[in-house]
Coordinates of C-alpha atoms in Angstrom, one line a residue:
Q297 CA -18.4 -10.3 0.8
A298 CA -18.0 -14.1 1.2
E299 CA -18.8 -16.4 -1.8
T300 CA -21.4 -18.7 -0.8
S301 CA -20.0 -21.6 -3.3
C302 CA -16.6 -21.5 -1.4
A303 CA -15.6 -24.5 0.6
L304 CA -13.9 -22.4 2.7
D305 CA -14.4 -19.1 4.6
T306 CA -13.1 -16.2 2.5
Q307 CA -10.6 -13.6 3.8
R308 CA -9.2 -16.3 6.1
A309 CA -6.1 -18.2 6.5
Y310 CA -5.9 -22.1 6.3
K311 CA -3.0 -25.1 6.4
T312 CA -3.4 -28.7 6.8
P313 CA -2.2 -30.6 9.7
S314 CA 0.6 -32.5 7.7
K315 CA 1.8 -29.1 5.9
S316 CA 3.5 -26.1 6.8
S317 CA 2.1 -24.0 3.8
V318 CA -0.1 -21.2 4.8
Y319 CA -2.8 -20.4 2.2
Y320 CA -5.2 -17.1 2.2
I321 CA -8.3 -17.6 0.6
T322 CA -9.4 -14.6 -1.3
Q323 CA -12.8 -12.9 -1.6
D324 CA -13.2 -14.7 -4.7
C325 CA -12.6 -18.2 -3.3
T326 CA -9.1 -18.4 -4.8
K327 CA -5.9 -19.3 -2.9
Q328 CA -2.5 -17.1 -2.5
R329 CA 0.2 -19.0 -0.7
F330 CA 2.1 -16.7 2.2
P331 CA 5.6 -17.2 1.4
N332 CA 6.7 -15.8 4.7
A333 CA 5.6 -15.1 8.3
R334 CA 6.6 -11.1 7.4
L335 CA 3.6 -11.0 4.7
F336 CA 1.5 -13.6 6.7
F337 CA 1.4 -10.7 9.6
T338 CA 0.3 -7.9 7.0
Y339 CA -3.0 -9.8 7.0
F340 CA -3.3 -11.4 10.6
N341 CA -2.2 -10.9 14.3
A342 CA -1.5 -14.2 15.5
W343 CA -0.8 -17.5 14.1
S344 CA -3.9 -18.8 16.2
Q345 CA -6.0 -17.3 13.3
V346 CA -4.8 -19.9 10.9
K347 CA -7.4 -22.7 10.5
S348 CA -6.8 -26.1 9.8
T349 CA -8.5 -27.9 7.1
T350 CA -8.0 -31.1 4.8
Q351 CA -5.6 -31.3 1.8
S352 CA -8.7 -31.9 -0.4
N353 CA -10.0 -28.6 0.5
I354 CA -6.8 -26.9 -0.1
N355 CA -6.5 -28.6 -3.6
N356 CA -9.8 -27.9 -4.5
I357 CA -9.6 -23.7 -4.2
P358 CA -7.9 -22.5 -7.3
I359 CA -4.5 -20.8 -7.3
D360 CA -5.4 -17.1 -7.8
P361 CA -4.8 -16.4 -11.5
V362 CA -4.0 -12.4 -11.2
V363 CA -1.7 -12.7 -8.5
G364 CA 2.0 -14.2 -9.0
R365 CA 2.5 -13.6 -5.3
T366 CA 0.5 -12.5 -2.4
P367 CA 0.3 -8.6 -2.1
Q368 CA 0.8 -6.9 1.3
G369 CA -2.2 -7.0 3.4
P370 CA -4.5 -4.7 5.3
N371 CA -2.2 -4.5 8.3
Y372 CA 1.1 -3.5 6.1
N373 CA 2.6 -0.1 7.5
A374 CA 3.7 1.6 4.0
G375 CA 4.8 4.8 5.3
H376 CA 3.7 8.2 4.0
G377 CA 5.0 8.6 0.3
A378 CA 4.6 5.0 -0.5
L379 CA 3.3 4.1 -4.0
V380 CA 0.9 1.1 -4.0
K381 CA -1.5 -0.6 -6.5
S382 CA -3.7 -3.5 -6.2
P383 CA -3.1 -6.4 -8.9
Y384 CA -6.6 -6.3 -9.3
Q385 CA -6.9 -2.7 -10.3
A386 CA -4.9 -0.4 -12.7
E387 CA -4.4 2.6 -10.7
T388 CA -1.5 3.6 -8.8
Y389 CA -1.6 5.6 -5.7
L390 CA 0.6 7.9 -3.7
L391 CA -0.2 7.5 0.3
L392 CA 0.2 10.5 2.5
Q393 CA -1.4 10.9 5.9
G394 CA -4.4 8.5 5.5
K395 CA -5.2 9.6 1.9
K396 CA -4.6 7.9 -1.2
Y397 CA -3.8 10.1 -4.4
W398 CA -4.6 8.5 -7.8
I399 CA -1.4 9.5 -10.3
T400 CA -3.3 9.3 -13.5
T401 CA -0.5 10.2 -16.1
E402 CA 2.9 9.2 -16.5
A403 CA 3.9 12.8 -16.9
A404 CA 2.5 13.6 -13.3
F405 CA 4.4 10.4 -12.1
A406 CA 7.8 11.3 -13.6
S407 CA 7.6 14.8 -12.6
M408 CA 7.7 13.5 -9.0
G409 CA 10.9 11.7 -9.6
L410 CA 9.2 8.5 -9.2
T411 CA 9.8 5.2 -10.9
F412 CA 7.7 1.9 -11.4
D413 CA 10.2 -0.2 -9.5
M414 CA 8.9 1.7 -6.2
V415 CA 5.6 0.5 -6.6
E416 CA 4.2 -2.1 -4.2
D417 CA 1.4 -4.6 -4.7
V418 CA -1.2 -4.3 -1.8
S419 CA -4.7 -5.9 -1.3
V420 CA -7.9 -4.5 -2.1
E421 CA -8.5 -4.3 1.5
F422 CA -5.3 -2.5 2.3
L423 CA -6.6 0.3 -0.3
E424 CA -9.9 0.3 1.2
K425 CA -8.4 2.0 4.7
Y426 CA -7.5 5.0 2.7
D427 CA -9.5 8.2 2.0
T428 CA -9.8 9.1 -1.8
A429 CA -8.1 12.5 -2.3
E430 CA -7.6 14.7 -5.5
N431 CA -6.3 13.0 -8.7
I432 CA -2.6 14.0 -9.5
S433 CA -2.6 14.4 -13.2
I434 CA -0.7 17.6 -14.0
P435 CA 3.0 17.7 -13.7
L436 CA 4.2 19.1 -10.1
D437 CA 6.2 22.0 -12.1
Q438 CA 3.0 23.2 -14.2
A439 CA 0.3 25.5 -13.2
N440 CA -2.7 24.0 -11.5
A441 CA -1.0 20.9 -10.9
T442 CA -2.4 19.0 -7.6
I443 CA 0.1 19.2 -4.9
P444 CA -0.9 16.9 -1.8
S445 CA -0.2 18.2 1.5
F446 CA 2.3 16.5 3.5
L447 CA 4.2 15.5 0.1
A448 CA 8.0 15.4 1.1
I449 CA 10.0 17.2 -1.4
K450 CA 13.5 18.0 -2.1
Y451 CA 15.3 20.5 -4.5
N452 CA 18.3 19.7 -7.0
G453 CA 21.8 20.1 -5.6
D454 CA 20.0 20.7 -2.1
P455 CA 20.3 18.3 0.8
K456 CA 17.3 19.4 2.6
I457 CA 14.0 17.8 2.7
Y458 CA 10.8 19.6 3.2
I459 CA 7.0 18.9 4.0
L460 CA 4.5 20.5 2.6
V461 CA 1.8 21.6 4.9
K462 CA -1.2 23.6 4.1
D463 CA -1.7 26.8 6.0
P464 CA -5.3 26.6 7.3
Q465 CA -6.0 30.0 7.1
T466 CA -4.6 30.8 3.4
Q467 CA -4.7 27.4 2.1
V468 CA -1.4 27.9 0.8
E469 CA 1.1 25.0 0.7
K470 CA 3.9 26.0 3.0
K471 CA 7.2 24.1 3.1
H472 CA 8.6 22.9 6.7
H473 CA 12.5 21.7 6.8
V474 CA 12.6 18.2 8.5
T475 CA 15.9 19.0 10.3
N476 CA 17.1 15.2 10.4
E477 CA 16.8 11.9 9.1
Q478 CA 15.2 10.7 12.7
V479 CA 12.7 13.1 12.3
F480 CA 11.7 12.0 9.0
Y481 CA 11.4 8.4 10.6
D482 CA 9.3 9.3 13.3
L483 CA 7.2 11.1 11.4
N484 CA 6.7 7.7 9.3
Y485 CA 8.0 8.9 5.8
R486 CA 9.7 6.5 3.4
I487 CA 13.1 7.8 3.0
D488 CA 13.5 5.6 0.0
R489 CA 11.6 8.0 -2.1
P490 CA 13.6 10.9 -4.2

């Protein structure tokens, strides 16, 4: 939803002719500077999408007070098993197969071998691309825990990685051994997760 009082179009990139900095104008009519091209391309597909404006227009848009640095945009490929959150929301999500699972408790988070330094900041638009799945509230080693389909798991002392897939007939999660690292990459899973 675009702000009618904003001097520039929201959810667009802008720069002035005399400077190289490129800014993203948020839905709330604040600005975030893209620190590098890689981050720019998580929002846009081409440099031609950057609009030109005056330095005065850029100066009149306030800096986003919530975001210290621009989060990953809607084009970002986070990979399966990514942990993400928007700086504008408290929820941390696990991403698997086009779904986002809100991990609602620290106990559930820890039971998955996850740490908070694994969480990546993403835009609200990025999160909107994912369907909302069940919440993960109960530690995985307890009864009645929500164990998402396509979760990659590994046992202590065993180097093998498995992916859990729900049997369509029995609705029971079955583990499938991932035979090598290349298969894991080909399936777009994050290798940097426990």
